[in-house]
XYZ file of C-alpha atoms in Angstrom:
762
model
C 233.904 214.450 -53.746
C 235.670 211.453 -52.254
C 232.726 209.156 -52.954
C 233.215 209.256 -56.734
C 237.018 209.008 -56.616
C 239.564 206.310 -55.801
C 240.287 206.265 -52.056
C 243.492 204.254 -51.919
C 246.682 206.256 -52.341
C 248.490 205.236 -55.524
C 252.203 204.558 -55.195
C 253.382 206.178 -58.425
C 252.259 207.964 -61.555
C 253.911 207.363 -64.921
C 257.693 207.575 -64.630
C 257.744 208.672 -61.012
C 259.975 206.613 -58.718
C 258.134 204.267 -56.391
C 258.133 204.767 -52.600
C 260.625 201.914 -52.301
C 262.990 203.511 -54.827
C 262.650 206.900 -53.102
C 263.803 205.272 -49.875
C 266.431 202.943 -51.346
C 268.155 205.636 -53.443
C 267.533 208.334 -50.827
C 265.927 210.573 -53.454
C 264.309 212.587 -50.685
C 267.700 214.134 -49.932
C 267.462 216.016 -53.246
C 264.375 217.696 -51.793
C 266.189 218.787 -48.641
C 264.946 216.023 -46.328
C 267.302 214.159 -44.010
C 267.215 210.406 -43.427
C 265.703 210.955 -39.995
C 263.013 213.252 -41.402
C 262.085 210.718 -44.076
C 261.650 208.058 -41.403
C 259.518 210.489 -39.418
C 257.269 211.020 -42.457
C 256.852 207.284 -42.941
C 255.884 207.058 -39.276
C 253.226 209.752 -39.671
C 251.744 208.012 -42.707
C 252.141 204.431 -41.476
C 253.714 203.652 -44.873
C 256.335 204.974 -47.264
C 255.352 208.257 -48.952
C 254.938 208.431 -52.709
C 256.653 211.053 -54.879
C 253.953 213.725 -54.434
C 253.711 213.227 -50.679
C 257.506 213.369 -50.322
C 257.498 216.670 -52.216
C 254.694 218.080 -50.070
C 256.483 217.212 -46.836
C 259.808 218.522 -48.139
C 258.494 222.030 -48.791
C 256.358 222.193 -45.668
C 259.291 221.047 -43.550
C 261.809 223.350 -45.222
C 263.319 226.099 -43.090
C 261.508 228.671 -45.229
C 258.080 227.289 -44.282
C 258.546 225.550 -40.927
C 261.362 227.553 -39.260
C 262.651 224.231 -37.945
C 266.065 225.671 -37.049
C 264.820 228.977 -35.712
C 261.458 228.327 -34.042
C 262.881 227.844 -30.510
C 264.783 231.134 -30.841
C 261.856 233.075 -32.298
C 259.806 232.323 -29.190
C 262.021 234.804 -27.326
C 260.509 237.739 -29.200
C 257.776 239.769 -27.466
C 254.749 239.554 -29.736
C 251.996 241.104 -27.615
C 251.124 244.680 -26.789
C 248.107 246.888 -26.131
C 247.884 247.847 -29.803
C 248.588 244.407 -31.324
C 245.574 242.942 -33.103
C 247.380 240.155 -34.967
C 250.865 238.923 -34.205
C 252.957 236.262 -35.993
C 251.112 233.397 -37.646
C 249.131 235.061 -40.424
C 250.107 236.658 -43.714
C 251.110 239.873 -41.938
C 250.906 241.512 -38.516
C 248.221 244.025 -37.576
C 248.433 246.966 -35.130
C 245.664 249.312 -33.999
C 246.108 252.970 -34.979
C 242.902 254.275 -33.363
C 239.570 255.357 -34.860
C 238.735 251.803 -35.914
C 241.745 251.617 -38.219
C 244.777 249.346 -38.199
C 248.114 249.196 -39.982
C 249.208 245.902 -41.544
C 252.837 245.237 -42.424
C 255.457 242.566 -43.045
C 258.943 242.128 -44.488
C 260.232 239.052 -46.323
C 263.339 237.957 -48.174
C 263.879 236.896 -51.768
C 267.629 236.458 -51.521
C 268.398 233.237 -53.342
C 266.095 233.888 -56.322
C 267.621 237.356 -56.700
C 271.128 235.901 -56.721
C 270.456 233.848 -59.853
C 267.685 235.795 -61.614
C 267.893 239.298 -60.114
C 265.121 241.055 -62.027
C 262.387 238.459 -61.512
C 263.736 237.448 -58.110
C 263.340 240.989 -56.822
C 260.083 241.670 -58.666
C 258.352 238.563 -57.334
C 259.641 239.328 -53.855
C 257.691 242.582 -54.051
C 254.637 240.827 -55.479
C 254.643 238.224 -52.720
C 254.822 240.707 -49.869
C 252.001 242.769 -51.390
C 249.792 239.657 -51.448
C 250.629 238.935 -47.819
C 249.229 242.341 -46.908
C 246.064 242.451 -49.009
C 245.235 238.843 -48.062
C 244.709 240.299 -44.579
C 242.009 242.577 -46.002
C 244.252 245.667 -46.105
C 244.863 248.060 -48.972
C 248.629 248.401 -49.495
C 249.784 252.020 -49.186
C 253.582 251.767 -49.310
C 256.545 249.577 -50.168
C 260.060 249.641 -48.715
C 263.112 247.490 -49.186
C 266.443 246.614 -47.613
C 269.223 245.597 -49.998
C 272.767 244.267 -49.557
C 275.291 243.771 -52.323
C 279.015 243.167 -52.697
C 281.605 245.678 -53.869
C 280.426 247.760 -56.832
C 283.859 247.450 -58.407
C 282.768 243.948 -59.439
C 280.916 243.799 -62.814
C 278.804 240.921 -61.489
C 277.745 242.944 -58.450
C 276.888 245.952 -60.630
C 274.722 243.683 -62.779
C 272.907 242.219 -59.775
C 272.367 245.650 -58.234
C 271.057 247.182 -61.449
C 268.674 244.302 -62.164
C 267.348 244.009 -58.605
C 266.533 247.714 -58.475
C 264.909 247.473 -61.911
C 262.800 244.490 -60.780
C 261.617 246.278 -57.646
C 260.788 249.407 -59.642
C 258.969 247.453 -62.342
C 256.613 245.654 -59.982
C 255.866 248.537 -57.614
C 255.449 251.129 -60.359
C 253.202 248.915 -62.477
C 250.882 247.914 -59.654
C 250.629 251.510 -58.456
C 251.950 251.266 -54.888
C 254.587 253.862 -53.948
C 258.058 252.642 -52.976
C 258.812 255.226 -50.310
C 261.953 254.128 -48.501
C 264.582 251.573 -47.683
C 268.308 251.110 -47.399
C 271.178 249.925 -49.581
C 274.514 248.640 -48.253
C 277.596 247.475 -50.149
C 280.133 245.130 -48.584
C 282.358 242.271 -49.699
C 280.481 239.984 -47.308
C 277.527 239.943 -49.730
C 279.508 239.407 -52.956
C 278.038 236.014 -53.834
C 274.809 236.262 -51.872
C 272.923 239.553 -52.138
C 270.091 240.261 -49.729
C 266.786 241.464 -51.147
C 264.226 242.118 -48.407
C 260.873 243.635 -49.366
C 258.373 245.262 -47.003
C 254.755 246.263 -47.578
C 252.511 248.446 -45.409
C 248.721 248.502 -45.688
C 245.715 249.936 -43.887
C 242.336 248.436 -43.025
C 239.280 249.019 -40.871
C 239.071 246.596 -37.954
C 235.978 244.880 -39.339
C 237.768 244.089 -42.601
C 240.467 241.882 -41.050
C 240.815 238.489 -42.755
C 242.507 235.253 -41.690
C 243.978 232.324 -43.609
C 241.686 229.666 -42.219
C 239.568 226.825 -43.649
C 236.480 226.013 -41.563
C 233.015 224.624 -42.185
C 232.895 221.091 -43.644
C 231.453 221.227 -47.155
C 232.528 224.803 -47.759
C 234.221 225.217 -51.139
C 237.907 225.966 -51.690
C 238.295 228.424 -54.577
C 241.380 229.140 -56.654
C 241.656 232.701 -58.013
C 244.261 234.320 -60.253
C 246.927 233.276 -62.729
C 247.239 229.764 -64.086
C 249.691 227.333 -62.546
C 252.903 226.645 -64.423
C 256.202 224.981 -63.726
C 257.937 228.132 -62.478
C 258.967 228.260 -58.849
C 258.823 224.523 -58.198
C 260.712 223.831 -54.981
C 261.363 227.531 -54.448
C 260.902 227.136 -50.686
C 263.457 224.348 -50.596
C 265.861 226.342 -52.780
C 265.605 229.200 -50.272
C 266.627 226.780 -47.515
C 269.996 225.687 -48.859
C 273.365 227.267 -49.573
C 274.230 228.742 -52.954
C 276.988 226.933 -54.823
C 278.423 226.460 -58.316
C 275.224 224.752 -59.480
C 272.986 227.622 -58.366
C 272.433 228.666 -61.980
C 270.772 225.316 -62.578
C 268.118 226.406 -60.070
C 266.874 229.100 -62.467
C 263.537 227.261 -63.049
C 262.900 227.678 -59.304
C 262.557 231.443 -59.790
C 259.027 232.633 -60.410
C 257.930 235.091 -63.075
C 255.736 237.980 -61.945
C 252.912 239.908 -63.612
C 252.120 243.129 -61.689
C 249.157 243.937 -63.920
C 247.522 240.631 -63.011
C 248.305 241.279 -59.346
C 246.524 244.645 -59.528
C 243.376 242.870 -60.742
C 243.734 240.222 -58.034
C 244.183 242.896 -55.368
C 241.058 244.811 -56.379
C 238.951 241.661 -56.694
C 239.983 240.377 -53.265
C 239.378 243.734 -51.576
C 235.917 243.891 -53.164
C 235.173 240.470 -51.676
C 236.373 241.748 -48.304
C 234.120 244.821 -48.507
C 231.159 242.580 -49.330
C 231.995 240.222 -46.422
C 232.133 237.174 -48.671
C 235.190 235.395 -47.322
C 235.703 232.843 -44.545
C 239.424 232.447 -45.259
C 241.971 233.787 -47.713
C 245.666 233.045 -48.150
C 248.304 233.840 -50.728
C 249.779 230.964 -52.692
C 253.332 232.100 -51.956
C 256.198 229.906 -50.749
C 255.332 226.251 -51.478
C 252.344 227.461 -53.512
C 249.095 225.537 -53.328
C 250.603 223.141 -50.786
C 251.433 225.664 -48.080
C 248.330 227.823 -48.479
C 245.860 224.922 -48.379
C 247.625 222.915 -45.668
C 248.084 225.910 -43.374
C 244.464 227.031 -43.813
C 243.207 223.563 -42.950
C 245.517 223.155 -39.949
C 244.607 226.568 -38.519
C 240.928 225.755 -38.951
C 241.236 222.339 -37.329
C 239.728 220.641 -40.372
C 240.689 218.446 -43.281
C 240.766 219.392 -46.945
C 240.190 217.694 -50.273
C 241.597 219.097 -53.512
C 240.973 217.919 -57.074
C 243.988 218.951 -59.126
C 242.182 218.366 -62.419
C 240.231 221.551 -61.646
C 243.312 223.730 -61.056
C 243.841 226.198 -63.944
C 247.083 225.159 -65.668
C 249.060 226.929 -68.356
C 251.306 224.002 -69.261
C 250.366 220.583 -70.535
C 251.115 217.354 -68.767
C 251.734 218.788 -65.311
C 251.992 216.172 -62.588
C 250.462 216.401 -59.099
C 253.966 216.980 -57.727
C 254.422 219.979 -60.068
C 250.972 221.437 -59.471
C 251.256 221.238 -55.704
C 254.787 222.641 -55.516
C 254.583 225.315 -58.207
C 255.128 228.862 -56.961
C 253.559 230.593 -59.940
C 252.683 234.128 -58.952
C 249.482 236.154 -58.542
C 247.345 233.344 -57.091
C 245.062 233.321 -54.062
C 243.173 230.557 -52.271
C 239.754 231.293 -50.780
C 237.252 229.502 -48.571
C 233.645 230.753 -48.700
C 230.264 229.568 -47.513
C 228.749 226.853 -49.660
C 226.311 228.464 -52.073
C 228.322 231.660 -52.606
C 230.579 230.236 -55.299
C 228.866 232.102 -58.114
C 229.174 235.454 -56.321
C 232.914 234.948 -56.114
C 233.142 233.952 -59.752
C 231.110 236.963 -60.837
C 233.556 239.324 -59.122
C 236.502 237.455 -60.669
C 234.907 237.704 -64.106
C 234.354 241.447 -63.606
C 238.085 241.877 -62.906
C 239.188 239.560 -65.714
C 240.434 236.820 -63.398
C 240.253 233.057 -63.616
C 238.537 231.240 -60.787
C 237.699 227.621 -60.072
C 236.269 225.577 -57.228
C 239.069 223.047 -56.674
C 238.067 221.390 -53.411
C 236.232 221.507 -50.121
C 236.706 221.604 -46.380
C 236.144 218.231 -44.678
C 235.623 216.787 -41.218
C 238.658 215.326 -39.502
C 242.272 216.091 -40.275
C 242.984 214.358 -43.595
C 244.624 216.309 -46.371
C 243.649 214.468 -49.550
C 244.778 215.287 -53.069
C 243.103 213.794 -56.141
C 244.350 213.701 -59.718
C 242.737 211.953 -62.687
C 240.279 210.225 -60.373
C 243.072 208.823 -58.232
C 244.087 209.642 -54.670
C 247.701 210.834 -54.955
C 248.204 212.073 -51.383
C 246.549 211.308 -48.055
C 248.256 213.035 -45.144
C 247.263 214.007 -41.572
C 247.367 217.758 -42.150
C 248.652 218.616 -38.684
C 251.823 216.622 -39.400
C 252.646 219.051 -42.195
C 252.197 222.188 -40.131
C 252.388 221.421 -36.418
C 254.625 218.349 -36.354
C 257.499 219.592 -38.492
C 260.824 218.740 -36.849
C 262.330 221.404 -34.604
C 266.073 221.586 -34.028
C 267.982 223.319 -31.275
C 271.469 223.534 -32.716
C 274.804 223.727 -30.999
C 276.085 227.236 -30.254
C 279.771 228.093 -30.368
C 281.465 231.439 -29.846
C 283.488 232.188 -33.012
C 287.249 232.556 -32.675
C 287.193 235.979 -34.325
C 284.869 237.262 -31.588
C 287.366 236.299 -28.886
C 290.286 237.794 -30.793
C 288.429 241.075 -31.373
C 287.947 241.726 -27.671
C 291.287 243.497 -27.290
C 291.244 245.445 -30.575
C 291.002 249.243 -30.185
C 290.365 250.754 -33.646
C 290.121 254.256 -32.174
C 293.893 254.285 -31.649
C 294.572 253.637 -35.333
C 292.086 256.246 -36.562
C 292.519 259.144 -34.164
C 294.905 261.106 -36.407
C 292.742 261.006 -39.561
C 291.994 264.424 -41.123
C 288.221 264.879 -40.473
C 287.657 267.171 -43.457
C 289.192 264.793 -45.966
C 287.524 261.804 -44.322
C 284.113 263.442 -44.649
C 284.684 264.211 -48.324
C 285.740 260.625 -48.893
C 282.748 259.326 -46.943
C 280.056 261.273 -48.797
C 281.619 260.020 -52.032
C 281.253 256.361 -51.033
C 278.269 254.283 -52.269
C 277.379 253.327 -48.686
C 277.125 256.849 -47.283
C 276.346 258.723 -50.502
C 272.893 259.523 -51.849
C 270.666 256.610 -52.832
C 268.855 258.752 -55.386
C 270.234 256.517 -58.180
C 268.019 253.838 -56.659
C 264.876 255.638 -55.612
C 264.578 257.877 -58.660
C 263.591 254.647 -60.451
C 260.709 254.151 -58.025
C 257.396 255.948 -58.273
C 257.184 257.157 -54.677
C 254.365 259.655 -55.310
C 251.714 257.404 -56.877
C 248.424 257.696 -54.919
C 249.636 261.173 -53.839
C 249.841 260.289 -50.139
C 253.614 260.401 -49.638
C 254.434 263.295 -47.308
C 258.134 262.531 -46.779
C 259.898 260.994 -49.738
C 262.917 258.685 -49.737
C 266.065 260.263 -48.359
C 265.111 261.316 -44.832
C 265.302 259.207 -41.661
C 261.900 257.666 -42.330
C 259.297 257.874 -45.066
C 255.881 259.269 -44.164
C 252.535 258.433 -45.756
C 249.414 260.373 -44.793
C 246.119 258.615 -44.088
C 243.500 260.352 -46.173
C 240.417 261.564 -44.361
C 242.322 261.830 -41.078
C 244.986 263.994 -39.467
C 247.162 260.910 -38.980
C 250.181 259.669 -40.889
C 252.401 256.601 -40.799
C 256.198 256.764 -40.602
C 258.175 253.744 -41.759
C 261.786 252.667 -41.958
C 263.995 249.643 -42.588
C 267.293 249.291 -40.735
C 270.078 246.853 -40.045
C 273.843 246.737 -39.670
C 275.504 243.403 -40.418
C 278.944 244.686 -39.386
C 277.770 245.461 -35.868
C 276.031 242.087 -35.538
C 279.123 240.277 -36.805
C 281.331 241.987 -34.201
C 278.824 241.584 -31.360
C 275.411 240.067 -32.144
C 273.759 241.132 -28.875
C 274.708 244.792 -29.288
C 274.062 244.626 -33.035
C 270.587 243.223 -32.430
C 269.775 245.989 -29.945
C 271.027 248.634 -32.364
C 268.976 247.302 -35.302
C 265.739 247.781 -33.363
C 266.825 251.017 -31.678
C 267.889 252.727 -34.878
C 264.673 251.795 -36.665
C 262.695 253.257 -33.755
C 264.936 256.339 -33.652
C 264.273 256.945 -37.329
C 260.496 256.973 -36.999
C 260.727 259.125 -33.862
C 262.804 261.657 -35.817
C 259.905 261.891 -38.260
C 257.477 262.711 -35.433
C 256.038 259.239 -34.895
C 255.416 256.962 -31.932
C 256.966 253.531 -32.710
C 254.243 250.866 -32.932
C 256.005 247.595 -33.622
C 258.413 245.817 -35.901
C 258.592 243.146 -38.543
C 261.965 241.522 -39.057
C 263.893 239.581 -41.656
C 266.681 237.510 -40.130
C 269.317 236.974 -42.825
C 271.991 234.559 -41.584
C 274.260 231.769 -42.817
C 273.942 228.022 -42.282
C 272.420 227.391 -38.812
C 273.952 223.917 -38.745
C 277.301 225.648 -38.175
C 277.605 226.311 -34.417
C 279.177 229.757 -34.937
C 276.305 230.875 -37.184
C 273.690 229.513 -34.785
C 275.390 231.447 -31.978
C 275.161 234.636 -34.062
C 271.457 234.041 -34.682
C 270.700 233.215 -31.060
C 272.545 236.200 -29.614
C 271.166 238.645 -32.178
C 267.627 237.567 -31.271
C 268.482 238.094 -27.604
C 269.580 241.652 -28.329
C 266.593 242.410 -30.534
C 264.143 240.946 -28.037
C 265.521 243.057 -25.196
C 265.288 246.221 -27.300
C 261.718 245.411 -28.340
C 260.684 245.019 -24.702
C 262.332 248.205 -23.461
C 261.161 250.292 -26.429
C 257.692 248.712 -26.312
C 257.810 247.671 -29.954
C 256.558 244.076 -30.282
C 257.462 241.812 -33.192
C 254.273 241.171 -35.177
C 255.715 239.015 -37.945
C 258.564 238.560 -40.317
C 260.749 236.056 -42.056
C 263.834 233.951 -41.384
C 266.282 233.593 -44.269
C 269.041 231.152 -43.427
C 271.688 229.367 -45.498
C 272.864 232.659 -46.986
C 276.273 231.327 -47.915
C 278.344 231.027 -51.061
C 280.929 228.264 -51.354
C 280.779 227.817 -47.591
C 281.285 231.484 -46.739
C 278.404 233.055 -44.795
C 277.245 236.626 -45.174
C 277.498 238.979 -42.227
C 274.643 238.080 -39.865
C 272.104 240.685 -40.949
C 268.816 241.081 -39.090
C 266.769 243.732 -40.889
C 264.088 245.570 -38.941
C 261.027 247.128 -40.528
C 259.464 249.673 -38.166
C 256.163 251.542 -38.455
C 255.218 254.508 -36.290
C 252.070 256.588 -35.861
C 252.036 260.375 -36.307
C 248.923 261.699 -34.578
C 248.838 265.056 -36.384
C 250.301 265.960 -39.745
C 251.787 269.127 -38.288
C 254.180 266.885 -36.315
C 255.816 265.499 -39.484
C 259.534 266.268 -39.218
C 262.477 265.770 -41.574
C 266.261 265.796 -41.263
C 266.760 268.917 -43.430
C 268.069 272.075 -41.776
C 265.411 274.769 -42.201
C 266.208 278.350 -41.208
C 269.199 280.639 -40.862
C 269.908 281.060 -37.153
C 268.194 277.864 -35.984
C 270.056 276.398 -32.998
C 271.632 272.941 -33.422
C 271.456 270.553 -30.456
C 273.072 267.173 -30.002
C 271.135 264.895 -27.667
C 273.016 261.965 -26.155
C 276.644 261.218 -25.303
C 279.560 260.520 -27.650
C 282.151 257.886 -26.771
C 285.224 256.471 -28.503
C 283.333 253.859 -30.539
C 284.656 253.136 -34.012
C 284.479 249.307 -34.115
C 282.553 248.325 -37.260
C 282.159 251.975 -38.181
C 281.976 253.449 -41.634
C 285.204 255.336 -40.962
C 287.041 252.159 -40.000
C 285.878 250.323 -43.119
C 286.540 253.306 -45.372
C 290.105 253.803 -44.156
C 291.222 250.215 -43.490
C 288.965 248.178 -45.796
C 287.983 245.894 -42.918
C 286.255 245.895 -39.526
C 287.418 244.803 -36.090
C 286.974 245.478 -32.389
C 283.578 245.857 -30.790
C 280.654 247.887 -32.099
C 279.020 250.702 -30.103
C 277.263 249.761 -26.879
C 273.527 250.362 -26.868
C 272.156 251.400 -23.457
C 268.430 250.829 -23.927
C 267.393 253.031 -20.994
C 269.278 255.958 -22.518
C 267.816 255.102 -25.912
C 264.285 255.171 -24.576
C 264.854 258.495 -22.805
C 266.294 260.176 -25.907
C 263.417 258.973 -28.065
C 260.767 260.096 -25.599
C 262.392 263.520 -25.203
C 262.591 264.122 -28.948
C 259.033 262.953 -29.553
C 257.700 265.278 -26.851
C 259.704 268.188 -28.260
C 258.330 267.522 -31.750
C 254.745 267.228 -30.537
C 255.181 270.457 -28.591
C 256.054 272.230 -31.824
C 259.603 273.156 -30.818
C 261.590 271.149 -33.380
C 262.532 272.353 -36.858
C 264.506 269.246 -37.903
C 265.571 265.942 -36.384
C 268.163 263.473 -37.622
C 269.418 260.200 -36.191
C 273.198 260.140 -35.627
C 274.242 256.678 -36.799
C 276.604 255.370 -39.514
C 279.203 258.032 -40.254
C 278.696 259.708 -36.879
C 278.098 263.374 -36.153
C 280.102 264.596 -39.152
C 277.949 262.733 -41.652
C 274.697 263.625 -39.859
C 275.597 267.330 -40.075
C 276.537 267.012 -43.741
C 273.286 265.193 -44.605
C 271.151 267.813 -42.853
C 273.027 270.589 -44.661
C 272.689 268.885 -48.047
C 268.980 268.055 -47.519
C 268.129 271.608 -46.513
C 270.491 273.434 -48.846
C 271.943 275.199 -45.813
C 275.254 275.534 -44.023
C 276.159 275.122 -40.370
C 278.691 276.455 -37.928
C 279.428 273.931 -35.189
C 281.731 273.880 -32.166
C 282.259 270.748 -30.093
C 284.071 270.395 -26.771
C 285.364 266.903 -26.056
C 288.081 264.782 -24.490
C 288.232 262.673 -27.659
C 290.467 263.133 -30.680
C 288.640 265.175 -33.359
C 288.291 262.280 -35.818
C 287.055 259.947 -33.086
C 284.553 262.493 -31.822
C 283.166 263.370 -35.261
C 282.960 259.862 -36.710
C 282.168 257.813 -33.608
C 278.962 255.854 -34.071
C 277.833 255.982 -30.451
C 274.155 255.156 -30.108
C 271.179 257.023 -28.648
C 272.102 260.342 -30.270
C 269.831 262.658 -32.232
C 270.648 265.945 -33.938
C 267.795 268.462 -33.690
C 267.331 272.118 -34.546
C 265.015 274.695 -33.030
C 264.397 278.398 -33.445
C 266.320 280.547 -30.916
C 263.121 281.359 -29.034
C 262.419 277.622 -28.505
C 265.960 276.666 -27.526
C 265.197 276.902 -23.816
C 262.183 274.587 -24.141
C 264.325 271.968 -25.872
C 266.832 272.031 -23.035
C 264.078 271.816 -20.437
C 262.474 268.748 -22.047
C 265.877 267.064 -22.261
C 266.471 267.828 -18.579
C 263.111 266.274 -17.642
C 264.128 262.997 -19.291
C 267.701 263.083 -18.019
C 269.066 263.350 -21.553
C 272.399 265.112 -22.237
C 271.624 268.073 -24.499
C 274.409 270.227 -25.899
C 273.975 273.353 -27.973
C 276.670 272.814 -30.602
C 276.021 275.435 -33.270
C 273.608 277.101 -35.626
C 272.220 276.794 -39.152
C 273.430 279.377 -41.658
C 272.446 280.557 -45.117
C 276.117 280.432 -46.084
C 276.487 277.031 -47.736
C 279.530 275.991 -45.700
C 279.890 273.279 -43.082
C 282.351 274.547 -40.479
C 283.128 272.301 -37.526
C 285.674 273.061 -34.819
C 286.707 270.700 -32.028
C 288.044 272.238 -28.824
C 288.456 275.534 -30.668
C 290.457 274.115 -33.567
C 289.068 273.829 -37.101
C 288.346 270.216 -38.037
C 286.020 270.475 -41.036
C 285.563 273.352 -43.456
C 283.746 272.117 -46.512
C 281.626 273.732 -49.174
C 278.128 272.230 -48.980
C 277.767 272.374 -52.759
C 280.897 270.227 -53.143
C 279.687 267.796 -50.476
C 276.321 267.643 -52.220
C 277.896 267.062 -55.626
C 280.036 264.215 -54.314
C 277.149 262.781 -52.297
C 274.708 262.851 -55.231
C 277.164 261.152 -57.604
C 278.442 258.408 -55.276
C 276.516 255.470 -56.736
C 276.314 256.674 -60.342
C 280.121 257.026 -60.416
C 280.529 253.537 -58.979
C 278.102 252.165 -61.576
C 280.142 253.791 -64.357
C 283.734 253.091 -63.319
C 285.112 254.135 -66.715
C 283.743 257.664 -66.356
C 285.979 260.448 -65.112
C 285.960 260.719 -61.334
C 284.541 263.917 -59.916
C 286.897 266.655 -58.775
C-alpha cells in the first residue's frame, strides 16, 4: 500500500491552516488541547502536527477517550475476581455464569449530546452501548438506563425528558432489544445538564469472545456498516468540556442513529463470530474511525495503514480530518486473515450492508493515513493510546461539606405527619411510578423478561437453562454530594441489594461516573472520595468493576451537577424458582424488617420534599452489615422461604411498605417499636435494610437464618387482603392510608407533572 503512495506527510490540504498557523494562532485550543499538550505532540512527532494529526490527537487525548483526569483514580477499583473473564479495556466487561456461558455488560453516558439534541442524543447513546456489547461477540438481551433531569415544573426540562425517553424507546424498540429497567431522578442540580446513561447486557459462549485488536502484518482492515458523514465530528471533545451559552452551536456534533441499520450490523457481526472469521472487531464509537483503528493497533502491538479514499462516504468533499473524526453511527471496524475478505463481504451483502477493505496491519508502530495518494498523518500509534497525558489534580474539601457537619435534619423533621408525608411522597415524580417512562419501552420483545420494570431489579431468563440474570442501575447524587465516601459505598451496596432481592448473586458492576469539572479542586475531591467509597464496597461485596465510563465536565455556566456515580449491577439467579419480586403476595404472610433503623435523614427524600433542599450527612453504610444482610436474604430466598423482598432505600420504610402494597394489590398492618420519632423512624434512609415476607409456617426459618448471619430481624406485621396500609409506632397510629388512593397518586405522579395545566388529583 505504502509503496504506491506518497510517503512524506503533507503539511496542509486546500484551505486547512498550516502547522505553523495552528501553533501561532493556538488553533489547537479549539480542539480541547492545552499549550503543553500541543508541545508534547510536536515532541512525539519530531515536527509540528498538521490539521488532521492535531485533530486525531485532540480526540484521542480527550477525557472521554483517554481518561487523562481520572486514570490515576480508576486504578483504585478492584477489577479481578474468580468469575471475571474480561475486565476494563475492551468494549465491555465479561463475567462467567457457568456452563460455558458468560454475561457481557457495560454502561456509558451520552449527557452532552442529550442536552442539546435530546432525541438523537439519547437514541445514539443506546445504539453505541449495544455495539459495545455485540462487538465482544455477545447477543444483547436487555437494555437499562439511568436518567437525571431538572425540575419538571420547567417547560425546558419537560421537553428534554419527553424527548430523551422517546429517543431511548425508538432505538430499543426498533432494534428489538427489551428495555427492562432503570431509574429516573428529578432535581434542580440537573436543570441545565441532564444525565443520560445507557446500559446493555448480552450473553455469549466462552469460545465466542472477541477482542478489539489488530495483529498479523498484511491482514486487511475492513469497514462495515453505514457510510461516513459529517455528523458527530469532535463528539468526544464536546463530551469533555462544559456546556455553556454556545452549546446549541455544537448541534452538528450530535450523531444521527438508524436502529434498523444497527440490527443488520448486529446480525452480520454475530454470524461472522459464529463462523470464527474475525481476528479483531471494534465499534466506531467515540472518535469514530480514529479511536477504533488506533486502539486496535496499539493493543495488537502493530502499526496500521488506512486509505481514506476507500472509506464509504455519504457526503461530497469530506476532508481527512472530517473522515477520521466523524462519529457517524452503525459502523464497525474488522481485522481478518488475509484472503478472507470476500467471505466477509458476502455476509455483508447478504445482510444489505456496505463493506470495504480500507487498510492493513503493518509491522512496527506507525499509524499512517493516506488520502488522494498523499500521506496526511504519520503518528507513532502508542503515543495516541498509551502516552496520553495523565493529570493528578489538586483535591480540596468543599466549604459546604465542613458546614454540613453540624447540621441535624432529623430535629427539623421529627414532627411531620407520617400519613400526609407518605401521600405527598408517592405523588412526587421522584418516588412515584415510572410507568409513564417504561410503558413507552418494549420490555417483552424476545419474550425472555421474567420481571418487568418496576421491581427492585429486572430479570431476564436464559433460554435453554434454568438460569436467569437480574440487573439494576442505581445512584444517589444527593448522598455523594453530602459525603462522597458514604455515597459511593451506598451506590454499590444498593445496586447489589436490588439484585439480591430478586434472588440473584451479585456478579460485578459497570459504572458511569458523572461529575463536574475535574480541574476544580472541590470536584476532583468529590470524584476521588466517591471512588474510594465505591472501591471499598466492591471489595467487601465481592463485586469487581469490569468496565464503565467517566463523564466529566457536567456543568452549566460554571455550576456542576451533583456528583453522580451510577452503578450498573448484574446478578446470577441459579434457578428460575428463586426469582423474587417486591410485591406482597398472600393474606397472612408475615412481614420482616432485616437491619437496623437510625435517625438518618440527611439527603433523604423526606428532607428534600419538605424543605426543598438537602443538608447534613447522608446515611452511614456499614459494609460488614450490608454483606451479612445480603447473604441472609439470598440464603432465605434459595431455601424457598421468601414470598417477597424489597430494598428499603429512598423514602425509607414507609415508602417500601407502600410500594409492596401497591405492587401486590394488597394491604398491610404494621407495628414498629422504636426510640425514634415516628416520622424519623418511617422515613429514615438507613442502609442495609430489606423488607421480606414469608408464610407463617416459614417465619421461624427466616428468623433462624438471620440469627446465623447476625442480622437484626424484626417481625413487624402481616399482609392483608384489606387494601389498607396501617402503620403504628409505639402503639400509636402513624399511617392509615387506602392503598387504592396511594396507588392512584403513585401511578399519576409523572403524568401530572408532565401536564401541569391538568387538574390535580384529589
